[in-house]
Structures are given as structure tokens and as C-alpha cells.
Coordinates of N, CA, C and O in Angstrom, one line a residue:
M1 N 83.2 92.7 124.4 CA 84.5 93.3 123.6 C 84.0 92.9 122.1 O 84.0 91.9 121.7
N2 N 84.2 94.1 121.4 CA 84.0 93.9 119.9 C 85.3 94.1 119.2 O 85.9 94.8 119.0
E3 N 85.8 92.8 118.7 CA 86.9 92.5 118.0 C 86.8 92.8 116.6 O 85.8 92.5 115.9
E4 N 87.8 93.3 116.1 CA 87.7 93.6 114.6 C 87.9 92.5 113.5 O 88.7 91.4 114.1
I5 N 87.3 92.4 112.8 CA 87.3 91.3 111.8 C 88.4 91.7 110.6 O 88.1 92.7 109.9
K6 N 89.3 90.9 110.4 CA 90.2 91.2 109.4 C 90.2 89.8 108.3 O 89.9 88.8 108.6
I7 N 90.4 90.2 107.0 CA 90.5 89.2 105.9 C 92.1 89.3 105.6 O 92.5 90.4 105.4
R8 N 92.6 88.2 105.4 CA 93.9 88.0 104.8 C 93.9 86.8 104.1 O 93.0 86.0 103.9
N9 N 95.3 86.8 103.4 CA 95.4 85.6 102.5 C 95.7 84.4 103.3 O 96.0 84.4 104.4
V10 N 95.0 83.4 102.6 CA 95.3 82.0 103.1 C 96.8 81.7 103.4 O 97.6 81.9 102.4
K11 N 97.2 81.1 104.2 CA 98.6 80.5 104.6 C 98.5 79.1 104.5 O 97.4 78.5 104.7
L12 N 99.6 78.5 104.2 CA 99.7 77.0 104.0 C 99.6 76.3 105.3 O 98.7 75.3 105.3
E13 N 99.8 77.0 106.4 CA 99.6 76.4 107.8 C 98.0 76.5 108.2 O 97.6 75.6 108.9
D14 N 97.3 77.2 107.3 CA 95.9 77.3 107.6 C 95.1 76.1 107.0 O 93.9 75.7 107.6
Y15 N 95.7 75.3 105.9 CA 95.1 74.2 105.4 C 94.6 73.0 106.5 O 93.4 72.5 106.1
A16 N 95.3 72.8 107.4 CA 95.0 71.7 108.3 C 93.7 72.1 109.1 O 92.8 71.2 109.2
V17 N 93.6 73.3 109.3 CA 92.4 73.9 110.0 C 91.2 73.7 109.1 O 90.1 73.2 109.5
L18 N 91.3 74.2 107.8 CA 90.1 74.2 106.8 C 89.9 72.7 106.6 O 88.8 72.5 106.4
D19 N 90.9 71.9 106.5 CA 90.6 70.5 106.2 C 89.6 69.9 107.3 O 88.8 69.3 106.9
D20 N 90.0 70.1 108.5 CA 89.1 69.8 109.5 C 87.7 70.4 109.5 O 86.6 69.8 109.9
W21 N 87.5 71.6 109.1 CA 86.4 72.4 108.9 C 85.4 71.5 107.8 O 84.3 71.3 108.2
W22 N 86.2 71.2 106.7 CA 85.3 70.6 105.7 C 84.9 68.9 106.2 O 83.6 68.9 106.0
V23 N 85.7 68.4 106.9 CA 85.2 67.2 107.5 C 84.0 67.3 108.5 O 83.2 66.5 108.3
A24 N 84.2 68.4 109.1 CA 83.1 68.5 110.4 C 81.8 69.0 109.6 O 80.7 68.8 110.2
H25 N 81.8 69.6 108.5 CA 80.7 69.8 107.6 C 80.1 68.7 106.8 O 79.2 68.8 106.0
G26 N 80.9 67.7 106.9 CA 80.4 66.5 106.2 C 80.8 66.3 104.8 O 80.4 65.7 103.9
E27 N 82.0 67.1 104.4 CA 82.4 67.4 103.1 C 83.7 66.6 102.8 O 84.5 66.6 103.7
Q28 N 84.1 66.3 101.8 CA 85.3 65.9 101.4 C 86.3 67.0 101.0 O 86.0 67.8 100.2
P29 N 87.4 67.2 101.9 CA 88.3 68.2 101.7 C 88.8 68.2 100.2 O 89.3 67.1 99.8
P30 N 89.0 69.5 99.6 CA 89.8 69.3 98.5 C 91.4 69.1 98.7 O 91.8 69.5 99.7
E31 N 92.1 68.6 97.6 CA 93.4 68.5 97.6 C 94.0 69.9 97.4 O 93.5 70.6 96.7
L32 N 95.2 70.1 97.9 CA 95.9 71.4 97.8 C 95.9 71.6 96.3 O 95.7 72.8 96.0
E33 N 96.2 70.7 95.5 CA 96.4 71.2 94.0 C 95.2 71.4 93.4 O 94.9 71.7 92.2
Q34 N 94.1 71.1 93.9 CA 92.5 71.4 93.5 C 92.2 72.8 93.8 O 91.3 73.3 93.1
L35 N 92.8 73.5 94.6 CA 92.7 74.9 95.1 C 93.5 75.8 94.3 O 94.6 75.5 93.9
P36 N 93.2 77.2 94.1 CA 94.1 78.0 93.3 C 95.2 78.2 94.0 O 95.3 78.3 95.2
D37 N 96.4 78.2 93.2 CA 97.7 78.5 93.9 C 98.0 77.6 94.7 O 98.5 77.8 95.8
N38 N 97.8 76.3 94.7 CA 97.9 75.1 95.5 C 97.6 75.5 97.0 O 98.3 75.3 97.9
G39 N 96.4 76.0 97.1 CA 95.8 76.4 98.4 C 96.2 77.7 98.8 O 95.5 77.9 100.1
L40 N 96.8 78.5 98.1 CA 97.1 79.8 98.7 C 96.5 80.8 98.0 O 96.7 82.0 98.3
G41 N 95.6 80.6 97.0 CA 94.8 81.5 96.3 C 93.4 81.9 97.0 O 92.4 82.1 96.3
G42 N 93.4 82.2 98.1 CA 92.2 82.3 98.8 C 92.3 83.3 100.0 O 93.3 83.9 100.1
I43 N 91.2 83.5 100.7 CA 91.3 84.2 101.9 C 90.6 83.7 103.1 O 90.1 82.7 103.0
V44 N 91.1 84.2 104.4 CA 90.5 83.8 105.5 C 90.2 84.9 106.3 O 90.7 86.1 106.5
A45 N 88.9 84.9 106.9 CA 88.3 85.9 107.8 C 88.9 85.4 109.1 O 88.6 84.3 109.6
V46 N 89.3 86.6 109.9 CA 89.7 86.3 111.3 C 89.1 87.4 112.2 O 89.1 88.4 111.9
K47 N 88.8 86.9 113.4 CA 88.2 87.8 114.4 C 88.9 87.6 115.6 O 89.0 86.5 116.2
G48 N 89.7 88.5 116.1 CA 90.7 88.4 117.3 C 91.8 87.2 116.7 O 92.5 87.6 115.8
D49 N 91.9 86.1 117.4 CA 92.9 85.3 116.9 C 92.1 83.9 116.5 O 92.7 82.8 116.2
K50 N 90.8 84.0 116.2 CA 90.1 82.9 115.8 C 89.8 83.1 114.2 O 89.1 84.1 113.7
M51 N 90.0 82.0 113.3 CA 89.5 81.8 112.1 C 88.1 81.5 111.9 O 87.7 80.7 112.8
I52 N 87.6 82.3 111.2 CA 86.0 82.1 111.1 C 85.5 81.7 109.8 O 84.5 80.8 109.8
G53 N 86.0 81.8 108.6 CA 85.7 81.4 107.5 C 86.8 81.4 106.4 O 87.9 82.3 106.5
A54 N 86.7 80.9 105.3 CA 87.6 81.1 104.2 C 87.0 80.8 102.9 O 85.9 80.2 102.7
G55 N 87.4 81.4 101.5 CA 87.0 81.1 100.5 C 88.2 81.3 99.4 O 89.3 82.0 99.6
Y56 N 87.9 80.5 98.3 CA 88.9 80.7 97.2 C 88.4 81.5 95.9 O 87.2 81.4 95.6
L57 N 89.3 82.0 95.3 CA 89.0 82.8 93.9 C 89.8 82.0 92.8 O 91.0 81.9 92.8
Y58 N 89.1 81.5 91.9 CA 89.5 80.7 90.8 C 89.6 81.7 89.6 O 88.7 82.2 89.4
L59 N 90.8 81.8 89.0 CA 91.0 82.7 87.9 C 90.9 81.9 86.5 O 91.4 80.8 86.6
T60 N 90.3 82.5 85.5 CA 90.3 81.6 84.3 C 91.0 82.5 83.1 O 91.7 83.7 83.5
N61 N 91.3 82.0 82.2 CA 91.8 82.8 81.1 C 90.9 83.5 80.1 O 91.0 83.8 78.9
S62 N 89.5 83.7 80.7 CA 88.7 84.6 80.0 C 88.4 85.8 81.1 O 89.2 86.0 82.0
S63 N 87.3 86.4 80.8 CA 87.0 87.5 81.8 C 86.1 87.1 83.1 O 85.6 88.0 83.7
I64 N 86.1 85.9 83.2 CA 85.1 85.3 84.4 C 86.1 84.8 85.4 O 86.9 84.0 84.9
A65 N 85.7 85.0 86.5 CA 86.4 84.5 87.8 C 85.3 83.8 88.4 O 84.0 83.9 88.3
Y66 N 85.8 82.7 89.4 CA 84.9 81.8 90.1 C 85.2 81.7 91.5 O 86.3 81.6 91.9
I67 N 84.3 82.1 92.3 CA 84.3 82.0 94.0 C 83.9 80.5 94.2 O 82.8 80.0 93.8
D68 N 84.6 79.9 94.9 CA 84.3 78.5 95.3 C 85.2 78.0 96.5 O 86.0 78.8 97.1
A69 N 84.9 77.0 96.9 CA 85.5 76.2 98.3 C 85.3 77.0 99.5 O 86.2 77.2 100.2
A70 N 84.4 77.7 99.6 CA 84.0 78.5 100.7 C 83.7 77.4 101.9 O 83.0 76.5 101.7
I71 N 84.2 77.8 103.2 CA 83.9 76.9 104.2 C 84.1 77.8 105.5 O 84.7 78.9 105.6
S72 N 83.2 77.5 106.5 CA 83.4 78.2 107.7 C 83.7 77.3 108.9 O 83.6 76.2 109.0
N73 N 84.1 78.0 109.9 CA 84.4 77.3 111.4 C 83.2 76.8 111.8 O 82.2 77.7 112.2
P74 N 82.8 75.4 112.0 CA 81.8 74.7 112.4 C 81.4 75.2 113.9 O 80.5 75.0 114.3
H75 N 82.3 75.7 114.6 CA 82.1 76.1 116.1 C 82.0 77.4 116.4 O 81.9 77.8 117.3
Y76 N 82.1 78.2 115.4 CA 81.7 79.7 115.6 C 80.3 79.9 115.3 O 79.6 79.7 114.2
K77 N 79.7 80.5 116.3 CA 78.2 80.7 116.4 C 77.9 82.1 116.7 O 76.7 82.4 116.8
G78 N 78.9 83.0 116.5 CA 78.4 84.4 116.6 C 77.4 85.0 115.6 O 77.3 84.6 114.5
R79 N 76.9 86.0 116.2 CA 75.7 86.7 115.5 C 76.2 87.3 114.2 O 75.5 87.6 113.3
D80 N 77.5 87.7 114.1 CA 78.0 88.2 112.9 C 78.5 87.3 112.0 O 79.0 87.8 111.0
R81 N 78.1 86.0 112.0 CA 78.4 85.1 110.9 C 77.9 85.6 109.6 O 78.9 85.5 108.5
F82 N 76.8 86.0 109.3 CA 76.3 86.6 107.9 C 77.0 87.8 107.5 O 77.6 87.6 106.5
V83 N 77.3 88.6 108.4 CA 78.2 89.9 108.0 C 79.7 89.3 107.7 O 80.0 89.9 106.5
I84 N 80.0 88.4 108.3 CA 81.5 88.1 107.9 C 81.5 87.3 106.7 O 82.3 87.6 105.7
G85 N 80.5 86.5 106.2 CA 80.4 86.0 105.0 C 80.2 86.8 103.8 O 81.0 86.8 102.8
V86 N 79.4 88.0 104.0 CA 79.4 88.9 103.2 C 80.5 89.5 102.8 O 80.9 89.9 101.8
M87 N 81.4 90.0 103.9 CA 82.8 90.6 103.8 C 83.7 89.7 103.0 O 84.3 90.5 102.2
M88 N 83.7 88.5 103.1 CA 84.4 87.8 102.4 C 84.2 87.7 100.9 O 85.0 87.6 100.1
I89 N 82.8 87.6 100.7 CA 82.3 87.8 99.2 C 82.9 88.9 98.5 O 83.3 89.0 97.6
R90 N 82.7 90.1 99.3 CA 82.9 91.4 98.8 C 84.6 91.4 98.6 O 85.0 92.0 97.6
E91 N 85.3 90.8 99.5 CA 86.7 91.0 99.2 C 87.1 90.2 98.1 O 88.0 90.5 97.3
L92 N 86.6 88.9 97.9 CA 86.9 88.1 96.7 C 86.6 88.8 95.4 O 87.2 88.9 94.4
V93 N 85.3 89.5 95.4 CA 84.9 90.1 94.3 C 85.8 91.3 93.9 O 86.1 91.6 92.7
R94 N 86.1 92.0 95.1 CA 87.0 93.1 94.8 C 88.4 92.7 94.1 O 88.8 93.4 93.2
R95 N 88.9 91.7 94.9 CA 90.2 91.2 94.1 C 89.9 90.9 92.8 O 90.8 91.1 91.9
A96 N 88.9 90.1 92.4 CA 88.5 89.7 90.9 C 88.5 91.0 90.0 O 89.3 90.9 89.0
K97 N 87.8 91.9 90.7 CA 87.7 93.2 89.6 C 89.1 93.7 89.5 O 89.3 94.5 88.4
A98 N 89.9 93.8 90.6 CA 91.1 94.6 90.6 C 92.1 93.9 89.7 O 92.8 94.4 89.0
L99 N 91.9 92.4 89.5 CA 92.7 91.9 88.3 C 92.2 92.0 86.9 O 92.7 91.6 85.9
G100 N 91.0 92.8 86.7 CA 90.4 93.1 85.5 C 89.2 92.0 85.1 O 88.8 92.0 83.8
Y101 N 88.8 91.2 85.8 CA 87.6 90.2 85.7 C 86.5 90.9 85.7 O 86.3 91.8 86.6
K102 N 85.6 90.7 84.7 CA 84.3 91.4 84.4 C 83.2 90.7 85.0 O 82.2 91.4 85.4
Q103 N 83.3 89.5 85.2 CA 82.1 88.7 85.6 C 82.6 87.5 86.8 O 83.6 86.9 86.5
I104 N 81.9 87.6 88.0 CA 82.4 86.7 89.0 C 81.2 85.7 89.1 O 80.1 86.1 89.5
E105 N 81.5 84.6 89.1 CA 80.4 83.4 89.2 C 80.6 82.5 90.5 O 81.8 82.4 90.9
T106 N 79.5 81.8 91.0 CA 79.6 80.9 91.9 C 78.5 80.0 91.8 O 77.6 80.1 91.0
S107 N 78.6 78.9 92.3 CA 77.5 77.8 92.5 C 77.5 77.2 94.0 O 78.5 76.9 94.4
T108 N 76.3 77.1 94.5 CA 76.1 76.4 95.8 C 74.5 76.1 96.1 O 73.8 76.4 95.5
S109 N 74.6 74.9 96.8 CA 73.3 74.6 97.1 C 72.9 74.9 98.6 O 72.0 74.7 99.2
K110 N 74.0 75.6 99.3 CA 73.6 75.8 100.7 C 73.0 77.2 100.8 O 73.5 78.2 100.3
E111 N 71.9 77.1 101.4 CA 70.8 78.1 101.6 C 71.5 79.5 102.2 O 71.4 80.5 101.6
G112 N 72.4 79.4 103.2 CA 73.2 80.5 103.8 C 74.1 81.1 102.7 O 74.2 82.3 102.7
M113 N 74.7 80.4 102.1 CA 75.7 81.1 101.1 C 74.7 81.7 99.8 O 75.1 82.9 99.2
I114 N 73.7 81.0 99.5 CA 72.8 81.7 98.5 C 72.3 83.0 98.9 O 72.3 84.0 98.2
K115 N 71.8 83.3 100.2 CA 71.5 84.5 100.8 C 72.5 85.5 100.8 O 72.2 86.7 100.3
R116 N 73.8 85.1 101.0 CA 74.9 86.0 101.2 C 75.3 86.5 99.7 O 75.5 87.8 99.3
Y117 N 75.3 85.6 98.7 CA 75.6 86.0 97.3 C 74.4 86.8 96.7 O 74.8 87.7 96.3
E118 N 73.2 86.7 97.1 CA 71.9 87.5 96.7 C 72.2 88.9 97.2 O 71.8 89.8 96.5
K119 N 72.7 88.8 98.4 CA 72.7 90.2 98.9 C 73.8 91.1 98.3 O 73.6 92.3 98.1
E120 N 74.6 90.6 97.5 CA 75.8 91.3 96.6 C 75.4 91.4 95.2 O 76.1 91.8 94.6
K121 N 74.1 91.0 94.9 CA 73.7 91.2 93.4 C 73.6 92.8 93.1 O 73.2 93.4 94.0

């Protein structure tokens, strides 16, 4: 069964799940106030009823926006993980451009994320 992948805004009740994902990946979860709009300034990729990944868009008072706090479901091993990651990046870039941002930045040391960002250059 081929389930549709949807991108939606992060909801406050998602944070408990995202918090668990950060811990499972060996990372310190950010506090809500460290995330854009107190945790609501991001997106979640959902396939069926399963959350697959999330990411946040930090907005600045310049023409630069910043993608950060990307996290994935550590239990999801579907072959479409790469495609879903690219979909999320595209959506965050689309949102930043729609708000008038001219440059979108990010930084990561994770190989998988680097490959996804390079695909979008």
C-alpha cells in the first residue's frame, strides 16, 4: 500500500514525540523556547498516521532564514526516507521564500542531511 506523504505544521502535542526522537538519536532535545514560535514554527512529515520527520525554520530580521532542529523518527526505516527529507527541505525553503527571504542557510555534520541539502542546491 502506497501511503501519501503529507507535510503539516508542528503541533504542541508533537513535541513529546520529537523529544523522544532527539533522545533516541543521542541528542539533547531543545527547550520549546529555543525553537521558533515556542516549538510551533516547524513542519512534520507524516505518512499515513506515522510521523516520519520534523524540521524548523528560524526567521531573522535580515533577508536570511535558517533551517535547523531537523529530526527523524528513529524507528522509521522506509526506503523513502531520503525522499521525505528532501520534501521537508523543499517545504521549508518554499515557506521562507514565500515570506520574502532571499537566502536560506543551515549547518549540520550529519552525512545524510548534507546529501539532502546538496540535492537542493
